[in-house]
Coordinates of C-alpha atoms and ligand atoms in Angstrom, one line a residue:
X1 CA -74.2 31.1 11.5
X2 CA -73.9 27.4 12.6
X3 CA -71.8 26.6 9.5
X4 CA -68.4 28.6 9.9
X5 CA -68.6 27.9 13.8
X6 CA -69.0 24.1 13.4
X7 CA -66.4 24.2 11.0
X8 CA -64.2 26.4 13.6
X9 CA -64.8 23.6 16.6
X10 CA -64.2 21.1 14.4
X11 CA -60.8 22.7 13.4
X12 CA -59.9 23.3 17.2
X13 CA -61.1 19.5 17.7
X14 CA -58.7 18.3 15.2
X15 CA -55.7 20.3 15.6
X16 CA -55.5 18.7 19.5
X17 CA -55.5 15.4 17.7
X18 CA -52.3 12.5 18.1
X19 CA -50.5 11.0 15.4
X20 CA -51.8 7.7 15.0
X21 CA -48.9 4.2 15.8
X22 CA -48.3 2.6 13.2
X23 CA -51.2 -0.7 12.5
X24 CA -50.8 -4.2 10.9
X25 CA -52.5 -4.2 7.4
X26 CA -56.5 -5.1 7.6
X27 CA -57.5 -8.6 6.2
X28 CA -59.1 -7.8 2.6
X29 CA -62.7 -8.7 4.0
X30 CA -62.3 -6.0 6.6
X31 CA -61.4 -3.6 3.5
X32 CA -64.7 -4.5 1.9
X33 CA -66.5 -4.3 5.0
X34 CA -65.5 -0.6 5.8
X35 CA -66.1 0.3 2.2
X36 CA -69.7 -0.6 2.4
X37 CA -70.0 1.1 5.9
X38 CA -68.3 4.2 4.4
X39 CA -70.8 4.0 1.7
X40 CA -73.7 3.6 3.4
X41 CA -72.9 6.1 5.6
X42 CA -72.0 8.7 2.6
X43 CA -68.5 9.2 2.2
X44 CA -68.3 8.4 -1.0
X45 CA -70.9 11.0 -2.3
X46 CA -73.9 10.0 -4.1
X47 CA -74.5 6.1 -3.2
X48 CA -74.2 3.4 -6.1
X49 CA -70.6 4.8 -6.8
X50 CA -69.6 1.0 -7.2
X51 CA -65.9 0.3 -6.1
X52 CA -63.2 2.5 -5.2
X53 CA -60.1 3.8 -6.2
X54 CA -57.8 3.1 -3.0
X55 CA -57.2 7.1 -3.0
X56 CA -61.0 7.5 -2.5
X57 CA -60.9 5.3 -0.1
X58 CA -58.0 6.6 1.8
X59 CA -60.1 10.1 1.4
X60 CA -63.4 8.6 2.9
X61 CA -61.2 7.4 5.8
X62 CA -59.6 10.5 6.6
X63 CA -62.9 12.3 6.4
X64 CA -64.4 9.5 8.9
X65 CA -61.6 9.5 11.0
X66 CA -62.0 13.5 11.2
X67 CA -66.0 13.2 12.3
X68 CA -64.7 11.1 14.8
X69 CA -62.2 12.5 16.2
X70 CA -59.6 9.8 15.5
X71 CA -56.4 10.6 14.5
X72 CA -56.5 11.6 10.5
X73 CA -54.2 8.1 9.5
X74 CA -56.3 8.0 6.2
X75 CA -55.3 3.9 7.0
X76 CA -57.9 1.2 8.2
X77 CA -56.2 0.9 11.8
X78 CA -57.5 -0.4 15.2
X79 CA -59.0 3.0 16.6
X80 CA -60.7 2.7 12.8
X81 CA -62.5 -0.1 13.0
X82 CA -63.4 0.1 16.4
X83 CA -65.2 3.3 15.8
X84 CA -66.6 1.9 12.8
X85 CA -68.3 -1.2 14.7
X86 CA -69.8 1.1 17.4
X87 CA -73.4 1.5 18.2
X88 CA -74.6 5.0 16.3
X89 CA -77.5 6.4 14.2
X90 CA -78.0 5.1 11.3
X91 CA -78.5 8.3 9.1
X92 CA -75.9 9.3 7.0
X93 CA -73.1 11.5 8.0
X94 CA -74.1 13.7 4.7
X95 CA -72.4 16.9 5.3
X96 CA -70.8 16.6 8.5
X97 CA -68.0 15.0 6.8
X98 CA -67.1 18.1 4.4
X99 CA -66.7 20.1 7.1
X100 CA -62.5 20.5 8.2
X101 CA -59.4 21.2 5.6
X102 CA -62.1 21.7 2.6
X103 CA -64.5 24.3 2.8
X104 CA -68.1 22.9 1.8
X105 CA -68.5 24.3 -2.0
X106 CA -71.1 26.6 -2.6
X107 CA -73.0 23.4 -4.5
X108 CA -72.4 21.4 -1.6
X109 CA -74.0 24.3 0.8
X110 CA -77.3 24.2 -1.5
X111 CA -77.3 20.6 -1.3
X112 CA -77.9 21.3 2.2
X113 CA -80.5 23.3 2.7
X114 CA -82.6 22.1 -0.7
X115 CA -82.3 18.4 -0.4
X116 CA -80.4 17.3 2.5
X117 CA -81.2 19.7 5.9
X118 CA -84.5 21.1 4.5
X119 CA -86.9 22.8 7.6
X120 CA -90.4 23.0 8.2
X121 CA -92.5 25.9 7.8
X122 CA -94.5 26.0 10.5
X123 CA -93.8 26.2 14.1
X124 CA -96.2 24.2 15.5
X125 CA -95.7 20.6 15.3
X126 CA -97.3 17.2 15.9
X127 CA -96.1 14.5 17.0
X128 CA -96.5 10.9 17.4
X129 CA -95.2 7.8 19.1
X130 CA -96.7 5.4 16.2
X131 CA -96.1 2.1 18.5
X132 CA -94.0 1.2 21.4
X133 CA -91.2 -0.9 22.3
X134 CA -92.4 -4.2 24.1
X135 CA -90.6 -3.9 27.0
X136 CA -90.5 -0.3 28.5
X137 CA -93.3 1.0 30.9
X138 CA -95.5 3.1 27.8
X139 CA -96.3 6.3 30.2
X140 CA -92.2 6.6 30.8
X141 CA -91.3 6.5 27.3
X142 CA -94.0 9.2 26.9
X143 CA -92.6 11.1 29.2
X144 CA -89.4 10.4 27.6
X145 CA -90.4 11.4 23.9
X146 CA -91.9 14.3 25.7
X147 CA -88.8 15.9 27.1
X148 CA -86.7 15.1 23.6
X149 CA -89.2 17.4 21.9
X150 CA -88.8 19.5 24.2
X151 CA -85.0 19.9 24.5
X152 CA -86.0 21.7 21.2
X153 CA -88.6 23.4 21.5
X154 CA -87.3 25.0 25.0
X155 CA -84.2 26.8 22.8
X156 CA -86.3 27.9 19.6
X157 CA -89.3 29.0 18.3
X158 CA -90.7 25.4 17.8
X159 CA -94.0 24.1 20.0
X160 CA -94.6 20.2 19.9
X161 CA -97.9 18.9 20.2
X162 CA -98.6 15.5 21.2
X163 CA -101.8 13.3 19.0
X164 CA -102.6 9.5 19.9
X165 CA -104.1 8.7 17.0
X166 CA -104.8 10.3 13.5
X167 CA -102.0 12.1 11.4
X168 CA -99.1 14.2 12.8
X169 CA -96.2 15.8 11.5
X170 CA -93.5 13.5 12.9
X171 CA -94.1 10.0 13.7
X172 CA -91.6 7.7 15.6
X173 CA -92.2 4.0 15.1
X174 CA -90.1 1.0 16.2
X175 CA -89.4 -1.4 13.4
X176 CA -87.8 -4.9 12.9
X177 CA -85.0 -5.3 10.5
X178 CA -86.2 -4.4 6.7
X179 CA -89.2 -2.1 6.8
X180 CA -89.3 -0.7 3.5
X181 CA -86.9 2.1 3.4
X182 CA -84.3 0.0 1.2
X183 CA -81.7 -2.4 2.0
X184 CA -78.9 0.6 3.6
X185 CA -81.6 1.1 6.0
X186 CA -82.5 -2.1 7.0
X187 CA -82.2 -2.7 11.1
X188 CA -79.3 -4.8 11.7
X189 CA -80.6 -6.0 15.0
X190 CA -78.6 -4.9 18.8
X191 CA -75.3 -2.7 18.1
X192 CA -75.2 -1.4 14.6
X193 CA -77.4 1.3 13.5
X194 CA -79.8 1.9 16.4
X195 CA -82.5 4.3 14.6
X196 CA -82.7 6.7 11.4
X197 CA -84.5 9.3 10.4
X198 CA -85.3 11.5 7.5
X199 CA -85.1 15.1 6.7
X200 CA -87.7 18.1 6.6
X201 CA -90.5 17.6 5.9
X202 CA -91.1 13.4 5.7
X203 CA -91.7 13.7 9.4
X204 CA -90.5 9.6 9.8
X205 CA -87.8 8.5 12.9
X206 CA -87.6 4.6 12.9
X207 CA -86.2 2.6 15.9
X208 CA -84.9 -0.9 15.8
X209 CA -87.1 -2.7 17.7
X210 CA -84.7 -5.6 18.7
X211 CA -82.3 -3.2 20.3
X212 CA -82.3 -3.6 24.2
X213 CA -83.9 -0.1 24.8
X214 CA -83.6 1.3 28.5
X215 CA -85.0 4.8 30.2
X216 CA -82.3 4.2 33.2
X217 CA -78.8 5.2 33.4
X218 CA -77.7 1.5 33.6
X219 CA -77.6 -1.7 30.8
X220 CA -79.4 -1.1 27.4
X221 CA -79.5 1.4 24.9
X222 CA -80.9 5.1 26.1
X223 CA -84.0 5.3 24.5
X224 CA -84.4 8.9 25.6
X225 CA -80.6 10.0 24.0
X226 CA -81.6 8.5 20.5
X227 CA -84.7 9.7 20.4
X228 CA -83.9 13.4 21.1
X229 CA -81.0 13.2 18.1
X230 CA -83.1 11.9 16.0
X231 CA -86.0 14.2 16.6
X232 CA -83.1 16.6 15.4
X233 CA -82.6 15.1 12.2
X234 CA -86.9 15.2 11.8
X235 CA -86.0 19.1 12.5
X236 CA -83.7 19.2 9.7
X237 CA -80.4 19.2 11.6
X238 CA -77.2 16.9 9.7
X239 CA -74.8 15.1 11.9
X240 CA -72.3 17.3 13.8
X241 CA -68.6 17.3 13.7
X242 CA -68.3 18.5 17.4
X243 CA -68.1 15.6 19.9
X244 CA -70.2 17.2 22.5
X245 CA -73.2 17.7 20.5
X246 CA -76.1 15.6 20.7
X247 CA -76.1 16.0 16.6
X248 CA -72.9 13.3 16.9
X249 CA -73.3 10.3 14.7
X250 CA -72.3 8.5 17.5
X251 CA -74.9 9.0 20.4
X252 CA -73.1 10.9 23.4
X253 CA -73.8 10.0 26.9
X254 CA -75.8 12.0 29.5
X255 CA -73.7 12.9 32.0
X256 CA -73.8 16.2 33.9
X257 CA -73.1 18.3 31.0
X258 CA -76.2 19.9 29.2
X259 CA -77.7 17.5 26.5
X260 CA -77.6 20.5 24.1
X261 CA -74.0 21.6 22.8
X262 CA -74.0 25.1 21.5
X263 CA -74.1 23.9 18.1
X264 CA -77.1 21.9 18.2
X265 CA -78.8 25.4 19.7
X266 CA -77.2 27.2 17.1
X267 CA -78.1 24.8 14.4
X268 CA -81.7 24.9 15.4
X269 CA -82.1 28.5 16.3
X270 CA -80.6 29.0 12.7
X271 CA -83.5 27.1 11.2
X272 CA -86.1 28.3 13.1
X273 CA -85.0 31.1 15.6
X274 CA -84.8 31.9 18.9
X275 CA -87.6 31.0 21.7
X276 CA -90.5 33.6 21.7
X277 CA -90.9 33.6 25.5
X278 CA -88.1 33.6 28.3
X279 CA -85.0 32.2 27.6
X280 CA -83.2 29.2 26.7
X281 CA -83.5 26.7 29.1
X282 CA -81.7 23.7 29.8
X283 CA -81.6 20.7 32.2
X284 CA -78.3 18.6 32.9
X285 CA -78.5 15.3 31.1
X286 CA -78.2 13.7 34.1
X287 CA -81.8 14.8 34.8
X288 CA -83.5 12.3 32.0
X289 CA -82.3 8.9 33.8
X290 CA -84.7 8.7 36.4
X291 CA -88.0 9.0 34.3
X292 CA -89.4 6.5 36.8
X293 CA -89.3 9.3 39.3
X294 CA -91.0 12.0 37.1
X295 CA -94.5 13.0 37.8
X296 CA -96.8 15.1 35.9
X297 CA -96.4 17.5 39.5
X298 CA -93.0 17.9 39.0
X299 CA -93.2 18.3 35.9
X300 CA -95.8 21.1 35.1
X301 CA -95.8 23.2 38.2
X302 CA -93.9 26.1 36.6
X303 CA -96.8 25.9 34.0
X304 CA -99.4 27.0 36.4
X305 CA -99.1 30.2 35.3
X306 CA -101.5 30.3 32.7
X307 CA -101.5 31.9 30.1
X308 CA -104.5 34.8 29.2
X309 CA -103.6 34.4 25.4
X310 CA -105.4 30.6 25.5
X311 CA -107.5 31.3 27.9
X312 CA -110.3 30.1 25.9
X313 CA -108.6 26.7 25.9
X314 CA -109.5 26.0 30.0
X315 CA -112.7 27.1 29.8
X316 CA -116.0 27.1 27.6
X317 CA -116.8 30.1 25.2
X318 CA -120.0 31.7 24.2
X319 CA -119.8 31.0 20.1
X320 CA -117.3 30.1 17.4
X321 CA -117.1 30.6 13.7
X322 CA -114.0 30.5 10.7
X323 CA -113.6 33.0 7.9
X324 CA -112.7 32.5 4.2
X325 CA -108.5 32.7 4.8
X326 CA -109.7 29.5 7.5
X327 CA -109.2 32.1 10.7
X328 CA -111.5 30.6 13.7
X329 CA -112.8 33.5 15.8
X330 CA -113.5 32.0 19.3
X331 CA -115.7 34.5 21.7
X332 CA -116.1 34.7 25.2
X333 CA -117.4 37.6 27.5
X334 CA -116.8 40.3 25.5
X335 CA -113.0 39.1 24.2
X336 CA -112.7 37.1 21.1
X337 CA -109.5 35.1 19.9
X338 CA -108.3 35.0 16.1
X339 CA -106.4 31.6 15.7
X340 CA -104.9 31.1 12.8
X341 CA -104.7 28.5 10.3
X342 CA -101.0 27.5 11.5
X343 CA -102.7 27.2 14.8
X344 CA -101.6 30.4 16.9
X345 CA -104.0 31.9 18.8
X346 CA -103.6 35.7 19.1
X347 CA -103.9 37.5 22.5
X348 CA -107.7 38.4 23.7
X349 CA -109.2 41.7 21.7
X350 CA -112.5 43.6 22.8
X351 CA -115.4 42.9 21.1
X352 CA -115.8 46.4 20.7
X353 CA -112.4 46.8 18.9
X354 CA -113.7 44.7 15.5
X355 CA -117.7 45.1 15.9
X356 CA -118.6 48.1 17.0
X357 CA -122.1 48.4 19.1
X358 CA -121.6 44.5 20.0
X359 CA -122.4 43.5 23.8
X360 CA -120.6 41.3 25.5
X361 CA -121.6 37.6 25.9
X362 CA -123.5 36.9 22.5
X363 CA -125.0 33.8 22.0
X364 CA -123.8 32.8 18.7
X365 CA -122.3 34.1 15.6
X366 CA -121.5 32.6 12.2
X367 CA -119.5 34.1 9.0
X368 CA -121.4 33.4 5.8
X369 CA -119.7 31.9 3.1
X370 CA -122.3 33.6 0.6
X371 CA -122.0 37.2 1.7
X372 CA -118.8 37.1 3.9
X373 CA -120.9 39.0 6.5
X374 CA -120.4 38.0 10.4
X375 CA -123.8 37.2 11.7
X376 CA -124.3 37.9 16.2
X377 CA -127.2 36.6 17.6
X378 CA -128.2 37.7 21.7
X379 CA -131.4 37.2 23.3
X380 CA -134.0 38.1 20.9
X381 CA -131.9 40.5 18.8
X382 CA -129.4 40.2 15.8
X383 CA -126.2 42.3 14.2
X384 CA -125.0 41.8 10.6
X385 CA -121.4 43.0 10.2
X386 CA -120.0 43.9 6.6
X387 CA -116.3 44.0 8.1
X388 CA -116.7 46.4 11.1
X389 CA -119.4 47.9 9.8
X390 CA -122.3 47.2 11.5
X391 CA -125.3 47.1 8.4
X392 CA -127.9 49.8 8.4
X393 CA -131.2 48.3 10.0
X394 CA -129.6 46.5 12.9
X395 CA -129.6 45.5 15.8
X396 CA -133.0 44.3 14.7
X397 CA -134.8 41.7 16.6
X398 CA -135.0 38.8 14.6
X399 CA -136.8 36.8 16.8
X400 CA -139.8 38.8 15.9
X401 CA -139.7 36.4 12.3
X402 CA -139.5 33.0 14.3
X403 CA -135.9 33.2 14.7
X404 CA -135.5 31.4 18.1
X405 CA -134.3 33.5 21.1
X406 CA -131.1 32.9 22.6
X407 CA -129.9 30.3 20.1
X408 CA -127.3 27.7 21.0
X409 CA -125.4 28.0 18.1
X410 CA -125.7 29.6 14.6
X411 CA -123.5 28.1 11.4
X412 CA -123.6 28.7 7.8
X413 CA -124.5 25.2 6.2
X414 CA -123.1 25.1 2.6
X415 CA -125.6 22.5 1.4
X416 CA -128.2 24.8 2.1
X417 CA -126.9 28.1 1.8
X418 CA -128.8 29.2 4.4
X419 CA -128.1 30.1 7.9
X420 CA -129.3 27.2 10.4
X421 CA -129.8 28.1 14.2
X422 CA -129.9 25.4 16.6
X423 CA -131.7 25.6 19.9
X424 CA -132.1 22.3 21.8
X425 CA -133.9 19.8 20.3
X426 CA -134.5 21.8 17.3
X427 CA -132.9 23.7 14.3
X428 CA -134.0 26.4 12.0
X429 CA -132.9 27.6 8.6
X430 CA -132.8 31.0 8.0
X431 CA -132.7 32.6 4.6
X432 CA -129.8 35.5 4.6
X433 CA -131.8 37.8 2.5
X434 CA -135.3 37.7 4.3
X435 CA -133.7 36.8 7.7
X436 CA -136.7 34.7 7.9
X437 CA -137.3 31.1 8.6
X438 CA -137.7 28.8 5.8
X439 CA -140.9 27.1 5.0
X440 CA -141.3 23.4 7.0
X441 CA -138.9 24.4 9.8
X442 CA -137.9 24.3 12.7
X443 CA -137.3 20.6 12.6
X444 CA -136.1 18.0 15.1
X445 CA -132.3 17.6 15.9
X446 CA -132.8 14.6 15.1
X447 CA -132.0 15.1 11.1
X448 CA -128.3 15.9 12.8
X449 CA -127.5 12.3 13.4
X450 CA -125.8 12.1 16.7
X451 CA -125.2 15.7 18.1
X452 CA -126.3 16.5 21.1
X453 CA -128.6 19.5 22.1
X454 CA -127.4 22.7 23.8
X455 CA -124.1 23.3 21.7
X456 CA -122.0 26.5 21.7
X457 CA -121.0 26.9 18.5
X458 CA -120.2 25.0 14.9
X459 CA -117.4 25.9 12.1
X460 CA -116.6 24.3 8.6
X461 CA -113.2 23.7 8.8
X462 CA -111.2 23.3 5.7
X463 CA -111.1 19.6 5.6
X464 CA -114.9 20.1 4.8
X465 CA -116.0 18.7 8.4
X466 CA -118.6 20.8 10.7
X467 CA -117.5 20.8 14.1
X468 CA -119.8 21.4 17.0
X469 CA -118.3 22.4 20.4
X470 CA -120.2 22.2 23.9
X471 CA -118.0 22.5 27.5
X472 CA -115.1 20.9 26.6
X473 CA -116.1 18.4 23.9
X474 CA -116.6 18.3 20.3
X475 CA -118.7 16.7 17.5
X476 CA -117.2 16.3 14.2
X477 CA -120.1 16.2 11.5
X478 CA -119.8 14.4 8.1
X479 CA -121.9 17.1 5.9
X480 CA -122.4 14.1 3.0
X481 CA -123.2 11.1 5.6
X482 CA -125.5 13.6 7.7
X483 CA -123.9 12.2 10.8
X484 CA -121.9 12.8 13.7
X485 CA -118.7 10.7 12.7
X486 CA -116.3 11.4 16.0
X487 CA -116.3 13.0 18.7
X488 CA -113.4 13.9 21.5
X489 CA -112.0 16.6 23.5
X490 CA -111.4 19.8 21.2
X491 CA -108.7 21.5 23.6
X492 CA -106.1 18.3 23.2
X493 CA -107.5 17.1 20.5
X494 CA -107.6 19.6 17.7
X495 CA -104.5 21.3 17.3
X496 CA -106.1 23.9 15.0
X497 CA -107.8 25.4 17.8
X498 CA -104.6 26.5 19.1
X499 CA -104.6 25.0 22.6
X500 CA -100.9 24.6 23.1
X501 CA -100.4 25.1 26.3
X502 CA -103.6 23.2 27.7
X503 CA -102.0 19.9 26.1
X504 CA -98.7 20.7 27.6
X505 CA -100.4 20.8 30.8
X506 CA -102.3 17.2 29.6
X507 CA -101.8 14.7 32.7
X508 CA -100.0 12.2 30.4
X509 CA -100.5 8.8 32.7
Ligands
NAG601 C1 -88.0 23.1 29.4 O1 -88.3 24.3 30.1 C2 -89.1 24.1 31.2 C3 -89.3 25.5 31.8 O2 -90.0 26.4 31.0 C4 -88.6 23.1 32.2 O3 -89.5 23.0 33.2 C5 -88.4 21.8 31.5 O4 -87.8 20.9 32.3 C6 -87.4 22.0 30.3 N1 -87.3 20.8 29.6 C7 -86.2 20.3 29.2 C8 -86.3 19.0 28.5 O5 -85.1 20.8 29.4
NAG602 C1 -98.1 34.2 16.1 O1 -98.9 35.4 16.1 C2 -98.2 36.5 16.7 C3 -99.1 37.7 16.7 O2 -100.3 37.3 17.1 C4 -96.9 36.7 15.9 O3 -96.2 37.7 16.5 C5 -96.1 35.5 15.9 O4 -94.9 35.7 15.0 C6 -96.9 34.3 15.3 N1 -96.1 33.1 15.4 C7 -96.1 32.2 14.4 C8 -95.2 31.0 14.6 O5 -96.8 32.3 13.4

């Protein structure tokens, strides 16, 4: 639906436009100057076009002139090249500029959404403040970065996650002039192009690191403005015709107007739909120039209310295993949690709902990849699940064959194809068929380079890691070095265990 109502806005934004006086000629070199900015900013079409007839020209003009709101002269006047020489992002107006007297052609509209716009599929997203700009406070232009994401994410469906260190979807990094993304895109130093960024799903937003970046409503650039827009281009959102809109090419001011216009809700609602919880919820932009005075109090105390559906995530659970389609099943009392693979946890189900006959609390479980049966350990006795089927034969008790009693944690160890139970400073493998221990074991911990004794639970994930969990930490476990190769906090630290709310709660300073 954003399409026809930009168009309409735009429409009503042009019609209340003046005539333009009438301007002395531009000097040829100004000519050449605003043909390369018109390029480079795609009103010529595909880049590379080489020189231009003066009606294409007079056409690129007009169709500048009406993103901007000047008065449609179609001639290189003052208003012109003012505009032209002010401070704006430096991704190009793409679309935005076919929007007014021409409808966009049906080519033009699939443009859009295949190359240009693009969206993610997921709705979980990480993000990433690469490095930082030398001479800001770091914990405000978190906070900062924090808020742009989550202009967004408070009027759609979209949750942003936060990671130090590793991968992430989007990453924002601060460059010097050229940084490898051509020539058009080089930084051009303070004024200019302040920051790009690229469409769905490249995940990149650069800054120029020589602007004069600021978090306060007075001198410098504000950081938190340009980040926020370009976060919206990382989203898949073009450059908007309407002047109010944060989407502008040229970076609006906060003021005490909303920082959202209704067309960058609508634009990003029609991507990726409406918030799941509550209501769309907005701040005035007056609000994000006093980061200095934001605290972590002030900020999450209408987050207290936590949520039961990641529950799991403030707490410590009894055992944890994944399934074949990469589901992590995460159990606790007698409620268990599916998260799945895109990282959303479901709400709390009974034990008794999916496995029969299981009590509550179990000591471990593990899904083998061999027979795709769930394995529950408690006390002294076991269960073997085909489905929800609970096998004929059990509950047995298994520690009657040298299984240990009350194990730590169970997992299914590819390498062995065996079942290996862990119970402090030793570890048994356990043969599926016989549900016996293997010959020359239990053996010390000790073969496990680096975990601890006493964890909950262990999974494979799909990127081929075993991770161990105990209280609020984890173990990641190279299965070819044989050792523990990091180790962190799993509730902020993996976003696959579906702890979204727990790192929006993170103290961030
Ligand atoms: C997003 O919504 C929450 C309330 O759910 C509010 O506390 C927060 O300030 C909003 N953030 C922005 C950037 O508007
Ligand atoms: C998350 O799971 C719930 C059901 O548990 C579903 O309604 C919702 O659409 C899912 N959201 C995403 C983004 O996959």
């Amino acid at each position: 639906m954003a399409g026809p109502l930009r168009a309409a806005l735009a429409l009503g934004l042009l019609a209340a436009a003046q005539p333009a006086p009438a301007q002395p000629a531009p000097a040829p070199g100004q000519r050449r100057q605003a043909e390369l900015f018109l390029e480079k900013y795609g009103y010529f079409g595909e880049p590379g076009a080489g020189t231009h007839s003066p009606a294409e020209f007079t056409e690129a003009l007009r169709d500048f002139q009406r993103v901007t709101h000047l008065p449609l002269s179609g001639v290189l006047d003052a208003p012109t090249l003012h505009q032209m020489a002010q401070p704006r992002c430096g991704t190009d107006d793409g679309e935005s500029r076919a929007v007014g007297t021409r409808r966009p052609s049906a080519a033009r509209r699939r443009r859009r959404t295949a190359q240009h716009g693009g969206r993610w599929y997921k709705r979980h997203l990480t993000y990433r403040v690469v490095n930082w700009p030398p001479y800001l406070l770091q914990h405000e232009v978190r906070l900062a970065v924090r808020a742009a994401f989550e202009l967004w994410s408070n009027v759609s469906s979209l949750v942003f996650w936060e990671v130090q260190d590793g991968p992430a979807d989007i990453r924002l990094t601060f460059f010097h002039g050229d940084h490898n993304d051509g020539l058009n895109n080089a930084f051009d130093g303070p004024g200019g192009a302040l920051a790009h960024a690229f469409f769905p799903r490249r995940g990149e937003a650069h800054f120029d690191s020589a602007e004069r970046w600021s978090l306060h409503s007075g001198k410098g650039r504000n950081l938190f403005i340009v980040v926020a827009h370009e976060v919206g281009h990382t989203l898949g959102l073009e450059h908007s015709p309407v002047k109010s809109a944060l989407m502008s090419p040229y970076y609006k001011k906060l003021s005490k107007d909303f920082v959202l216009s209704w067309d960058d809700i609508l634009a990003v609602q029609n991507l990726y739909g409406k918030p799941s919880k509550g209501s769309a919820i907005q701040l005035p932009g007056k609000v994000f120039t006093h980061f200095q005075d934001w605290n972590t109090d002030l900020y999450g105390r209408d987050q207290q209310q936590r949520s039961l559906s990641t529950y799991y995530c403030h707490s410590y659970f009894d055992a944890i295993t994944s399934d074949a389609d990469h589901n992590l099943y995460i159990f606790k009392g007698s409620h268990y949690w599916v998260v799945s693979a895109s990282g959303n946890a479901s709400d709390p189900q009974p034990l008794e709902r999916h496995w029969p006959g299981l009590p509550a609390g179990i000591d471990a479980c593990a899904w083998s990849q061999l027979s795709g049966k769930f394995y529950f350990f408690k006390g002294g006795r076991c269960w073997r699940y085909a489905g929800s089927t609970l096998e004929a034969g059990f509950p047995r008790k298994c520690s009657a064959r040298g299984l240990p009693r009350h194990p730590d944690t169970a997992l299914f160890f590819q390498q062995l194809r065996r079942l290996v139970l862990f119970k402090g400073p030793k570890y048994f493998v356990v043969s599926e068929e016989t549900l016996a221990v293997e010959p020359y074991y239990p053996r010390s911990l000790r073969d496990w380079q680096g975990l601890p004794p006493g964890t909950a639970g262990a999974l494979t994930h799909r990127d081929g890691f075993v991770y161990f969990f105990r209280d609020d930490q984890f173990w990641k476990f190279d299965r070819a070095k044989l050792q523990v190769v990091a180790t962190g906090k799993w509730a902020t630290q993996l976003p696959w265990m579906g702890c979204w709310d727990a790192n929006s709660e993170q103290v961030l300073f």
